[in-house]
Structures are given as structure tokens and as C-alpha cells.
Short mmCIF file of C-alpha atoms and ligand atoms in Angstrom, two decimals:
data_model
loop_
_atom_site.label_atom_id
_atom_site.label_comp_id
_atom_site.label_asym_id
_atom_site.label_seq_id
_atom_site.Cartn_x
_atom_site.Cartn_y
_atom_site.Cartn_z
CA MET A 9 20.96 36.73 -4.07
CA LYS A 10 18.28 37.57 -1.50
CA ARG A 11 15.52 37.88 -4.46
CA PHE A 12 16.82 34.60 -5.58
CA LEU A 13 15.40 32.82 -2.23
CA SER A 14 12.23 34.23 -2.69
CA SER A 15 8.48 32.70 -2.90
CA ALA A 16 9.09 31.51 -6.24
CA VAL A 17 11.97 29.31 -5.24
CA LEU A 18 11.09 26.07 -3.65
CA THR A 19 13.50 24.03 -1.78
CA PHE A 20 12.46 20.51 -0.91
CA SER A 21 11.09 20.75 2.53
CA LEU A 22 8.28 22.90 1.60
CA PHE A 23 6.64 19.79 -0.06
CA GLN A 24 6.00 17.98 3.05
CA SER A 25 2.12 18.13 3.67
CA ALA A 26 0.35 18.09 6.35
CA GLN A 27 -1.23 14.80 8.00
CA ALA A 28 -4.75 13.60 7.28
CA GLN A 29 -5.81 11.34 10.37
CA GLN A 30 -7.56 13.73 12.68
CA HIS A 31 -6.44 12.41 15.84
CA ILE A 32 -2.51 11.69 15.21
CA GLN A 33 0.28 14.11 15.51
CA PRO A 34 2.70 13.25 12.58
CA ALA A 35 5.63 14.19 14.65
CA ALA A 36 4.81 11.80 17.23
CA ILE A 37 4.79 9.12 14.64
CA GLN A 38 8.03 10.19 12.56
CA ASP A 39 10.34 7.78 14.06
CA LYS A 40 8.14 4.50 13.50
CA MET A 41 6.91 5.59 9.96
CA GLN A 42 10.56 5.55 8.97
CA TRP A 43 10.81 2.13 7.62
CA PHE A 44 7.47 2.48 5.86
CA ALA A 45 8.48 5.72 4.19
CA ASP A 46 11.62 3.96 2.77
CA ALA A 47 9.68 0.57 1.95
CA LYS A 48 7.54 2.05 -1.23
CA LEU A 49 6.47 -1.74 -1.89
CA GLY A 50 4.20 -3.97 0.16
CA ILE A 51 2.47 -7.11 -1.24
CA PHE A 52 -1.36 -7.57 -0.16
CA ILE A 53 -2.55 -11.05 -0.06
CA HIS A 54 -6.09 -11.63 -0.07
CA TRP A 55 -6.48 -15.74 1.14
CA GLY A 56 -9.69 -17.00 2.44
CA ILE A 57 -12.64 -19.26 1.30
CA TYR A 58 -13.83 -16.95 -1.37
CA SER A 59 -10.82 -18.43 -3.63
CA VAL A 60 -12.82 -22.05 -3.73
CA LYS A 61 -15.38 -20.48 -6.22
CA GLY A 62 -13.88 -18.13 -7.19
CA VAL A 63 -16.39 -15.22 -6.11
CA ASP A 64 -15.97 -11.65 -4.39
CA GLU A 65 -14.51 -11.73 -1.15
CA SER A 66 -17.15 -11.79 1.40
CA TRP A 67 -19.18 -9.24 -0.85
CA SER A 68 -20.64 -11.73 -2.83
CA PHE A 69 -22.98 -12.93 -0.02
CA TYR A 70 -23.52 -9.42 1.73
CA ASN A 71 -24.78 -8.45 -1.79
CA LYS A 72 -26.70 -11.70 -2.53
CA LYS A 73 -24.69 -12.76 -5.49
CA ILE A 74 -24.58 -16.24 -3.67
CA ALA A 75 -26.60 -17.60 -0.77
CA TYR A 76 -24.97 -17.30 2.51
CA ALA A 77 -25.20 -20.93 2.96
CA ASP A 78 -23.51 -21.64 -0.30
CA TYR A 79 -20.58 -18.70 0.39
CA MET A 80 -20.15 -21.32 3.55
CA GLN A 81 -20.18 -23.93 1.79
CA GLN A 82 -16.58 -23.35 0.05
CA LEU A 83 -15.11 -24.03 3.98
CA LYS A 84 -15.15 -27.62 2.65
CA GLY A 85 -13.30 -27.06 -0.09
CA PHE A 86 -10.41 -25.01 1.42
CA THR A 87 -7.46 -27.49 0.91
CA ALA A 88 -3.99 -25.57 0.92
CA LYS A 89 -2.55 -28.98 -0.49
CA HIS A 90 0.44 -27.00 -2.27
CA TYR A 91 0.60 -24.39 -0.14
CA HIS A 92 4.38 -23.34 0.35
CA PRO A 93 4.56 -20.17 2.24
CA GLU A 94 8.38 -20.09 2.24
CA GLU A 95 7.79 -20.03 -1.77
CA TRP A 96 5.06 -17.11 -1.69
CA ALA A 97 8.13 -15.44 0.86
CA ALA A 98 10.65 -15.62 -1.78
CA LEU A 99 8.31 -14.31 -4.57
CA ILE A 100 7.31 -11.58 -2.38
CA LYS A 101 11.08 -10.87 -1.92
CA GLU A 102 11.85 -11.22 -5.53
CA SER A 103 9.23 -8.47 -6.33
CA GLY A 104 11.21 -5.80 -3.95
CA ALA A 105 8.56 -5.65 -1.64
CA ARG A 106 9.52 -4.79 2.18
CA TYR A 107 6.28 -5.67 3.89
CA ALA A 108 3.13 -7.93 3.18
CA VAL A 109 -0.28 -7.49 4.35
CA VAL A 110 -2.30 -10.75 4.95
CA THR A 111 -5.88 -11.12 5.30
CA THR A 112 -6.08 -12.52 8.82
CA LYS A 113 -9.63 -12.37 8.56
CA HIS A 114 -12.02 -10.98 5.95
CA HIS A 115 -15.83 -9.79 6.64
CA ASP A 116 -16.51 -13.31 6.26
CA GLY A 117 -15.30 -13.85 9.51
CA VAL A 118 -12.87 -16.55 8.98
CA ALA A 119 -10.07 -16.57 10.41
CA LEU A 120 -6.43 -17.86 8.78
CA TRP A 121 -5.30 -18.45 12.20
CA ASP A 122 -6.07 -20.90 15.36
CA THR A 123 -8.32 -18.60 17.31
CA GLN A 124 -9.90 -19.95 20.22
CA LEU A 125 -13.08 -17.61 19.77
CA SER A 126 -14.97 -19.25 17.00
CA LYS A 127 -15.04 -22.36 15.19
CA LEU A 128 -14.79 -20.24 11.92
CA ASP A 129 -10.68 -20.66 10.97
CA MET A 130 -9.08 -22.77 8.60
CA ALA A 131 -7.79 -25.08 11.17
CA ASN A 132 -11.02 -26.39 12.32
CA SER A 133 -13.32 -26.00 9.56
CA THR A 134 -11.47 -26.31 6.58
CA PRO A 135 -9.91 -29.75 5.04
CA ALA A 136 -6.50 -27.62 5.33
CA LYS A 137 -6.83 -28.57 9.12
CA ARG A 138 -3.93 -26.32 10.34
CA ASP A 139 -3.18 -22.70 11.38
CA VAL A 140 -2.41 -20.97 7.68
CA LEU A 141 -1.10 -18.01 9.32
CA THR A 142 1.85 -18.77 11.39
CA PRO A 143 4.05 -20.65 9.05
CA LEU A 144 3.56 -17.50 6.80
CA TYR A 145 5.04 -14.99 9.03
CA THR A 146 7.51 -17.28 9.89
CA ALA A 147 8.40 -17.47 6.41
CA LEU A 148 8.11 -13.55 5.75
CA ARG A 149 10.04 -12.76 8.81
CA GLN A 150 12.87 -15.44 7.67
CA GLN A 151 13.06 -13.22 4.19
CA GLY A 152 13.27 -9.90 6.48
CA ILE A 153 9.95 -9.15 5.42
CA LYS A 154 7.81 -6.64 7.69
CA THR A 155 4.55 -8.30 8.45
CA GLY A 156 1.29 -6.87 8.19
CA ALA A 157 -1.83 -7.90 9.47
CA TYR A 158 -5.40 -6.87 7.54
CA PHE A 159 -8.03 -7.27 10.17
CA SER A 160 -11.72 -6.96 9.41
CA LEU A 161 -13.61 -4.67 12.04
CA ILE A 162 -16.81 -5.93 10.59
CA ASP A 163 -17.48 -9.79 10.81
CA TRP A 164 -20.74 -10.24 9.01
CA SER A 165 -20.75 -14.14 10.56
CA TYR A 166 -20.95 -13.35 13.79
CA ALA A 167 -24.31 -13.69 15.59
CA ASP A 168 -23.81 -10.57 17.65
CA TYR A 169 -22.64 -8.23 14.65
CA PRO A 170 -25.54 -6.12 14.14
CA GLN A 171 -25.20 -6.00 9.73
CA PHE A 172 -25.64 -9.16 7.77
CA LEU A 173 -26.93 -8.80 4.02
CA LYS A 174 -27.39 -5.24 2.16
CA ASP A 175 -30.87 -5.58 3.03
CA SER A 176 -31.39 -7.30 6.47
CA SER A 177 -29.54 -6.61 9.32
CA ARG A 178 -29.70 -8.33 13.14
CA TYR A 179 -30.02 -5.62 15.42
CA ASN A 180 -29.24 -1.87 16.14
CA ALA A 181 -26.25 -1.58 17.85
CA GLN A 182 -27.22 1.61 19.64
CA LYS A 183 -30.62 0.20 20.36
CA ASP A 184 -29.18 -2.77 21.90
CA PRO A 185 -25.63 -2.12 23.89
CA ALA A 186 -25.46 -5.39 25.63
CA ARG A 187 -25.34 -7.23 22.54
CA TRP A 188 -22.78 -5.28 20.69
CA GLN A 189 -20.64 -5.39 24.00
CA ARG A 190 -20.53 -9.49 23.28
CA PHE A 191 -19.37 -8.31 19.79
CA LEU A 192 -16.92 -6.08 21.16
CA ASN A 193 -15.42 -8.57 23.60
CA TYR A 194 -15.39 -11.15 20.62
CA TYR A 195 -13.59 -9.17 18.01
CA GLN A 196 -11.01 -7.27 20.48
CA GLY A 197 -10.27 -10.64 21.85
CA GLN A 198 -9.71 -12.10 18.03
CA LEU A 199 -7.33 -9.00 18.00
CA LYS A 200 -5.62 -9.71 20.90
CA GLU A 201 -4.95 -13.14 19.59
CA VAL A 202 -3.35 -11.92 16.58
CA MET A 203 -1.38 -9.31 18.59
CA GLN A 204 -0.28 -12.04 21.08
CA GLN A 205 1.13 -14.33 18.61
CA TYR A 206 2.57 -12.40 15.80
CA ASN A 207 3.15 -8.77 16.66
CA PRO A 208 2.79 -7.77 13.49
CA ASP A 209 4.53 -4.58 12.40
CA LEU A 210 1.66 -2.89 10.67
CA TRP A 211 -2.20 -3.59 11.25
CA TRP A 212 -4.65 -3.02 8.34
CA PHE A 213 -7.98 -2.61 9.28
CA ASP A 214 -11.11 -2.37 7.18
CA GLY A 215 -14.60 -2.07 7.46
CA ASP A 216 -14.64 0.73 9.77
CA TRP A 217 -17.39 2.60 8.08
CA GLU A 218 -20.00 0.47 9.23
CA HIS A 219 -19.51 1.81 12.90
CA SER A 220 -18.15 5.24 14.61
CA ALA A 221 -15.05 5.32 16.20
CA GLU A 222 -17.01 5.35 19.49
CA GLU A 223 -18.87 2.45 18.63
CA TRP A 224 -15.48 0.44 17.72
CA GLU A 225 -13.78 1.92 20.44
CA ALA A 226 -11.03 2.95 18.43
CA VAL A 227 -8.94 4.72 21.11
CA LYS A 228 -8.92 1.80 23.25
CA ILE A 229 -7.55 -0.27 20.31
CA ARG A 230 -4.87 1.89 18.95
CA LYS A 231 -4.01 2.00 22.95
CA MET A 232 -3.59 -1.40 23.35
CA LEU A 233 -2.01 -2.27 19.95
CA THR A 234 0.71 0.54 20.56
CA ASP A 235 1.16 -0.33 24.56
CA HIS A 236 2.10 -3.86 22.96
CA ASN A 237 4.59 -2.49 20.44
CA PRO A 238 4.87 1.19 20.37
CA GLN A 239 6.48 0.73 17.07
CA THR A 240 3.87 -0.74 15.54
CA ILE A 241 2.05 1.26 12.16
CA ILE A 242 -1.90 1.42 11.92
CA ASN A 243 -3.51 2.26 8.76
CA GLY A 244 -5.95 4.88 8.38
CA ARG A 245 -9.34 2.96 8.49
CA LEU A 246 -9.88 3.09 12.01
CA GLN A 247 -12.16 6.31 12.19
CA GLY A 248 -9.53 8.88 12.61
CA TYR A 249 -6.84 6.60 14.77
CA GLY A 250 -4.68 5.53 12.05
CA ASP A 251 -1.09 6.49 10.93
CA TYR A 252 -1.22 6.80 7.43
CA ASP A 253 -4.06 6.75 4.70
CA THR A 254 -4.99 4.32 2.04
CA PRO A 255 -6.45 5.35 -1.25
CA GLU A 256 -7.77 2.03 -2.67
CA GLN A 257 -7.76 1.86 -6.37
CA ASN A 258 -8.32 5.11 -7.52
CA PHE A 259 -5.09 6.56 -8.75
CA PRO A 260 -4.36 9.93 -6.75
CA VAL A 261 -3.82 12.74 -9.75
CA SER A 262 -2.30 15.56 -7.57
CA ARG A 263 -0.11 14.85 -4.44
CA PRO A 264 -2.45 13.55 -1.40
CA ASN A 265 -2.91 16.16 1.58
CA PHE A 266 -1.32 13.73 4.19
CA LYS A 267 2.33 12.70 4.79
CA TRP A 268 2.47 8.87 4.79
CA TRP A 269 -0.02 7.21 2.07
CA GLU A 270 -0.09 3.67 0.30
CA LEU A 271 -2.28 2.96 -3.02
CA CYS A 272 -3.59 -0.45 -2.25
CA MET A 273 -4.26 -2.18 -5.64
CA THR A 274 -5.37 -5.28 -7.45
CA ILE A 275 -3.74 -7.17 -10.24
CA ASN A 276 -6.65 -7.86 -11.94
CA ASN A 277 -10.02 -6.51 -10.84
CA ASN A 278 -10.51 -8.58 -7.71
CA TRP A 279 -8.84 -8.66 -4.38
CA GLY A 280 -9.01 -12.77 -4.03
CA TYR A 281 -8.81 -15.27 -6.43
CA HIS A 282 -11.46 -15.19 -9.59
CA PRO A 283 -10.27 -17.38 -12.29
CA ASP A 284 -13.27 -15.88 -14.73
CA ASP A 285 -11.37 -12.18 -14.58
CA THR A 286 -8.47 -12.22 -16.54
CA ASN A 287 -8.22 -8.26 -16.53
CA PHE A 288 -4.42 -8.27 -15.47
CA LYS A 289 -2.64 -4.99 -15.56
CA THR A 290 0.49 -5.86 -17.44
CA PRO A 291 3.90 -5.25 -15.93
CA TYR A 292 4.44 -2.14 -17.62
CA GLU A 293 1.26 -0.78 -16.46
CA VAL A 294 2.00 -1.67 -12.87
CA ILE A 295 5.64 0.22 -12.61
CA THR A 296 4.13 3.27 -14.40
CA ILE A 297 1.13 3.77 -11.71
CA PHE A 298 4.12 2.35 -8.83
CA ALA A 299 6.15 5.05 -9.98
CA ASP A 300 3.84 7.48 -10.04
CA ALA A 301 3.17 6.67 -6.42
CA ILE A 302 6.30 7.26 -4.76
CA SER A 303 6.69 10.22 -6.92
CA ASN A 304 3.94 11.45 -5.08
CA GLY A 305 5.60 10.32 -1.67
CA GLY A 306 3.07 7.36 -1.57
CA ASN A 307 3.67 3.23 -1.09
CA MET A 308 2.14 0.96 -3.53
CA LEU A 309 0.53 -2.26 -2.02
CA LEU A 310 -0.14 -4.88 -4.79
CA ASP A 311 -2.25 -7.62 -4.32
CA ILE A 312 -2.19 -11.19 -4.98
CA GLY A 313 -5.37 -13.67 -4.56
CA PRO A 314 -4.08 -17.17 -4.39
CA ALA A 315 -5.98 -20.29 -5.47
CA GLU A 316 -7.80 -22.45 -2.56
CA ASP A 317 -4.92 -24.97 -2.81
CA GLY A 318 -1.89 -22.52 -2.07
CA THR A 319 -1.21 -21.73 -5.86
CA ILE A 320 -0.61 -17.95 -6.90
CA PRO A 321 -2.14 -17.29 -10.59
CA ALA A 322 0.83 -17.68 -13.06
CA GLU A 323 -0.13 -13.66 -14.32
CA GLU A 324 0.29 -12.11 -10.76
CA VAL A 325 3.71 -14.20 -10.57
CA THR A 326 4.98 -12.60 -13.56
CA VAL A 327 3.90 -9.02 -12.57
CA LEU A 328 5.75 -9.62 -9.34
CA LYS A 329 9.14 -10.90 -11.42
CA GLU A 330 8.86 -8.18 -13.78
CA LEU A 331 8.36 -5.58 -11.25
CA GLY A 332 10.94 -7.37 -8.81
CA ALA A 333 13.54 -7.65 -11.73
CA TRP A 334 12.84 -3.63 -12.74
CA ASN A 335 13.06 -2.85 -8.59
CA LYS A 336 16.19 -4.60 -8.42
CA LYS A 337 17.85 -2.67 -11.30
CA HIS A 338 16.55 0.81 -10.34
CA ALA A 339 16.52 0.22 -6.66
CA SER A 340 18.90 3.56 -5.80
CA ALA A 341 16.28 5.51 -7.36
CA ILE A 342 13.20 3.91 -5.53
CA PHE A 343 13.91 2.56 -2.04
CA ASN A 344 14.91 4.99 0.84
CA THR A 345 14.12 8.15 -1.58
CA VAL A 346 11.46 10.91 -1.09
CA ALA A 347 8.93 12.42 -3.13
CA GLY A 348 10.01 14.12 -6.38
CA ILE A 349 9.55 17.44 -7.46
CA PRO A 350 6.16 18.71 -8.13
CA ALA A 351 4.31 18.72 -11.49
CA GLY A 352 5.55 20.94 -14.06
CA HIS A 353 9.11 20.62 -13.77
CA PHE A 354 9.51 17.34 -15.82
CA TYR A 355 6.86 15.25 -17.85
CA GLY A 356 7.03 12.13 -15.72
CA PRO A 357 7.71 10.59 -11.88
CA THR A 358 10.67 11.95 -10.00
CA THR A 359 12.06 11.23 -6.84
CA LEU A 360 14.76 12.78 -4.72
CA SER A 361 17.54 10.98 -2.48
CA LYS A 362 16.99 12.27 1.35
CA ASP A 363 19.67 15.00 1.16
CA SER A 364 17.96 15.77 -2.26
CA THR A 365 20.80 16.22 -3.92
CA THR A 366 20.07 13.39 -6.52
CA LEU A 367 17.02 13.86 -8.39
CA TYR A 368 15.89 10.72 -10.41
CA LEU A 369 13.71 10.73 -13.46
CA PHE A 370 11.52 8.36 -14.74
CA LEU A 371 11.14 8.45 -18.38
CA PRO A 372 7.61 7.46 -19.21
CA GLY A 373 7.44 5.08 -21.93
CA ASN A 374 10.47 4.46 -23.95
CA VAL A 375 11.48 7.80 -24.57
CA SER A 376 14.89 8.29 -26.42
CA GLY A 377 15.82 11.75 -27.92
CA GLN A 378 16.04 14.43 -25.98
CA VAL A 379 14.11 14.46 -22.25
CA MET A 380 13.69 18.47 -20.73
CA VAL A 381 13.66 19.43 -16.83
CA LYS A 382 12.59 22.93 -16.10
CA GLY A 383 13.06 25.45 -13.43
CA LEU A 384 16.19 23.47 -12.20
CA ILE A 385 18.11 26.28 -10.48
CA ASN A 386 21.15 24.11 -9.53
CA SER A 387 24.40 23.19 -11.37
CA ILE A 388 24.27 19.73 -12.56
CA LYS A 389 27.49 17.28 -11.60
CA LYS A 390 26.65 14.48 -13.80
CA ILE A 391 23.82 12.81 -15.19
CA SER A 392 24.07 9.03 -15.88
CA VAL A 393 21.71 5.67 -16.41
CA VAL A 394 20.09 4.01 -13.28
CA GLY A 395 21.47 0.51 -13.28
CA ASN A 396 24.00 0.58 -16.34
CA GLY A 397 25.93 3.84 -14.89
CA GLN A 398 26.25 5.15 -18.72
CA ALA A 399 26.87 8.67 -18.27
CA LEU A 400 24.60 10.92 -20.39
CA THR A 401 25.28 14.51 -21.94
CA HIS A 402 23.05 17.54 -21.38
CA LYS A 403 22.40 21.23 -22.90
CA ILE A 404 21.14 24.17 -21.23
CA VAL A 405 18.64 25.38 -23.50
CA GLY A 406 17.47 29.67 -23.21
CA LYS A 407 19.57 30.63 -20.24
CA ILE A 408 19.54 34.56 -20.58
CA SER A 409 23.21 35.49 -19.02
CA TRP A 410 21.73 38.26 -17.00
CA SER A 411 18.51 36.65 -15.80
CA SER A 412 18.42 34.39 -12.80
CA VAL A 413 15.97 32.52 -14.26
CA PRO A 414 17.76 29.19 -15.17
CA GLY A 415 17.49 28.13 -18.53
CA LEU A 416 15.78 24.41 -19.63
CA VAL A 417 17.98 21.46 -19.17
CA TYR A 418 17.97 18.96 -22.19
CA ILE A 419 19.09 15.68 -21.64
CA ASP A 420 20.54 12.81 -24.50
CA VAL A 421 19.24 10.08 -23.89
CA PRO A 422 20.00 7.25 -26.28
CA ALA A 423 18.09 4.43 -27.56
CA THR A 424 20.79 2.09 -26.40
CA VAL A 425 20.54 2.82 -22.97
CA GLN A 426 16.37 2.07 -23.10
CA ASP A 427 14.83 -0.29 -20.16
CA LYS A 428 12.32 -2.70 -21.13
CA TYR A 429 10.01 -0.59 -19.06
CA MET A 430 10.83 2.71 -17.48
CA THR A 431 14.13 4.04 -18.15
CA VAL A 432 15.62 6.09 -14.89
CA LEU A 433 18.29 8.59 -14.80
CA ALA A 434 20.23 10.10 -12.02
CA VAL A 435 20.57 13.85 -12.18
CA GLU A 436 23.47 14.57 -9.36
CA LEU A 437 23.43 18.30 -8.36
CA ASP A 438 25.42 20.90 -6.86
CA GLY A 439 23.60 20.53 -3.60
CA PRO A 440 20.04 20.16 -2.40
CA VAL A 441 17.01 20.76 -5.27
CA LYS A 442 16.10 24.04 -5.72
CA LEU A 443 13.67 25.21 -8.22
CA TYR A 444 12.13 28.14 -10.18
CA ARG A 445 8.36 28.39 -9.99
CA GLY A 446 8.02 31.67 -11.68
CA LYS A 447 5.83 32.89 -14.73
CA GLY A 448 8.65 33.33 -16.77
CA GLY A 449 9.82 36.73 -15.59
CA PHE A 450 13.39 37.92 -15.56
CA LEU A 451 13.96 37.58 -11.76
CA THR A 452 13.36 34.35 -9.89
CA ASN A 453 10.24 35.93 -8.00
CA GLU A 454 8.47 36.96 -10.70
C1 GLC B 11 -12.64 -3.10 0.40
C2 GLC B 11 -12.94 -4.20 0.80
C3 GLC B 11 -12.47 -5.48 0.97
C4 GLC B 11 -10.73 -5.26 0.26
C5 GLC B 11 -10.49 -4.51 0.54
C6 GLC B 11 -9.09 -3.93 0.55
O1 GLC B 11 -12.64 -2.03 1.75
O2 GLC B 11 -14.25 -4.11 1.22
O3 GLC B 11 -13.05 -6.37 0.42
O4 GLC B 11 -10.65 -6.10 1.13
O5 GLC B 11 -11.38 -3.13 0.18
O6 GLC B 11 -8.57 -2.66 0.44
#
């Protein structure tokens, strides 16, 4: 029995890994991160003047695909005339997302709220003539959705910000600290406006790569935001002073080394509205990517890019609705769960109930016939199909009576229980999951 608990046997707690953010102690933030860990899905909203011409958000002028003046002309075309934030919030709710992150200000410096520190905002410089952020946060909160503020540290439009275009900058921050200080006062002032007016549940910084933690005054910023709201969460783009990491577009193959993480991803290839980009991911693709993220202990922040008038592209609405229907059916396997078992035991994503006594198996593709779980030491109390409750039969294959090494579990999955996208099974165990990780010897540590 002693051998049974040897190094080749893994219990769930060992899967928890270290925190990537250099300056933040995971234990200190554990409590406030709980809702985030349980939430699994967030919706990212990139809305700005770039939706008028359908060009890349901010990057189009920085990379000189369009002249700065032409880019800024888009201010005149941002109408928000069909903008119904309560419909956005209802759609986000329907998707199953528990939080939403909105671009309060992108690298182009145009604010969605009515900032007192610049004329570059929707209320003062566009035909929309109003603060478009306030009603959105109100609608989200009414739906019980946590609010996130994307805030670009970079502001390429501001006259006292050093960088401007890819091959031209205004000055060097280190050589002109007084001028840099003017920018610091400005950006920190705007941050304070958003903090005081909206008190976001989550801050999603972006663009930290252009300056160091010292230059941005990251310590001071973190302190200001968490003094104001100790429960607020900060993403990992504050030069080491954030609470979780943010892989972007690239899907982790092995489990990331940090405790909390979130994959941010577009539905087509662009963050903002881009009518020329029709390369939309299908609901199946989005669902399987999402399952993969939660299997590895992460969240997914799925982006939508509304048009200037406030309409959300039909293809994106379809993805959100299909994802939402699938989430609703499989909620018990998704929300409030923890990362699944390591690769090698099952050919597909998995999650575990918090007490790790239920193992959820996500069947890749439309698998029917038998699926197999390897190295499961526990005995199985029951296997059922999530969302329809049907009980399934299984068989233990290859178990040697005198060896403690477990046999293979083959589960029968009839074609009749198939989900349109991904079928999920709940395997109820006799206790917290215990896995054999050995090399095939007769004892569990071999
Ligand atoms: C990148 C881009 C930015 C986009 C963001 C979303 O950092 O600079 O345009 O908003 O990713 O994750």
C-alpha cells in the first residue's frame, strides 16, 4: 500500500504549477482570483474608430498602412447609431461568458468614455456624441457579468508620448524626463477616471512592451488600483506586476507554467471590425479550442469587433450563440471546475470537479464506439453523458489480478448520445482522482 502512493502516482494537487508574474505571490491573490478561475469564458470587445474603415486597430497608422490623418478622419464616421448595449450584454450572457473586457482606449488614444483629459473621445469628437462606455458597463452589470477594462498604456496620439510611427518617434523618454512626466500625469489621470467612474473587476493592460516597469511606474499603478479595489484583478501586461498571464492567439501545447492564464483570441483574424476578413473560426473550432484551454487550467477571452454603428457581425453572433448553447448543456463540466488530468491518460481535453471526484471527458470530434482512459486507479461509480444524463457502460481491460497497476477503462459511447460539437462524459469516481503514471512495470512505482 505504501508503494501505491509512490512517485508514479499523481494526485490532483501536484498539477498546480507556479506563478509566472515575477512580483506577485500566488497565495496573496488566491482569494480574489477565484471568480476568474471559475469563470472560464470572457468576451473581449474591440470597438473604436478603426471600425469605420475596417482597418487594423491603431496598428494600421503605426505600420503606415494608412496615413495618420486619414486614420483620424474615422472620428467623423463613428456614429454608434444602432448601438444597443443591453443587446450586447444579453448576447454575452447567452454565450455563457462570465466577464467582458472592453477597449476603453486603444493605442490610438481615442477614449470610449467621456475623458476630461483629452478631446479624443467618442463624446467630443465623433457623431456618436456620447460616452459609449457607461451604458455598456451598466448593461453588463445588470446581466451579472463582471466588467473588464482594456487600457492601452501606449498612446501614440498623445504629443508627449515618445513613440509614434514604426520608424519615427518624438523623443527619448530617458533623455527628457520632464516631458515623459507629462505623459505619466496624463495616462495615470485617465486611468484614475476609469477607475473612479467604473471600478472595473478586471484591468486588461496592453502595450507594456514599449517601456519598463519603472518607466510606467507599474508599482504605483498596481497600488493605486488595488487600494481603490482590493479585489480587482490585473492582467499580465504590466511588466511583471499583473496577476495572470495572457497568451495571445497562439495556443499553448503544453500546460503553461503559471497558475492563472487566459488565451485571448479573435474569431476571424482581426481584433477590430474588418469586413475584408472572412476567415471566421467555426463554432466547432472555437468550442474545441475553449475545451483545450480549460483542460489546461486556463480561460478563453474570445474577441468580437463591432462595426462603427454598433452592430456585431452576424458570423460572430452565430459563434457566440452556438458556443452558448453548448456551454449551457455542458455547464457542469465547464464552469467552477479545475484543470483536468495530464496528457497521456485520455486523448482529448478533460476537467475535474473542484473536489476532483468527477472527471469530465471531452470527446474530440464526433467519437462513437469506445473511448479509453489509461492509468485510472480509482474505481468508477458511474459514467453518464453530460447534458442528457444517459448512463454509459464500461469495461476494464488488461487488469492483472495480482498487480496494483490499473487496467484500461473502455467506455461505450453510442451514436445516439452525440452532441453536435463535442460530447462530454462525467466519470464519477470513488474519491479524488488518482493516476498511475508508471512505465508499465508490475508495481505502481515502476
Ligand atoms: C496586441 C495588439 C492589440 C490588441 C491586443 C489584444 O497586443 O497590440 O492591437 O488589442 O493584442 O490582445
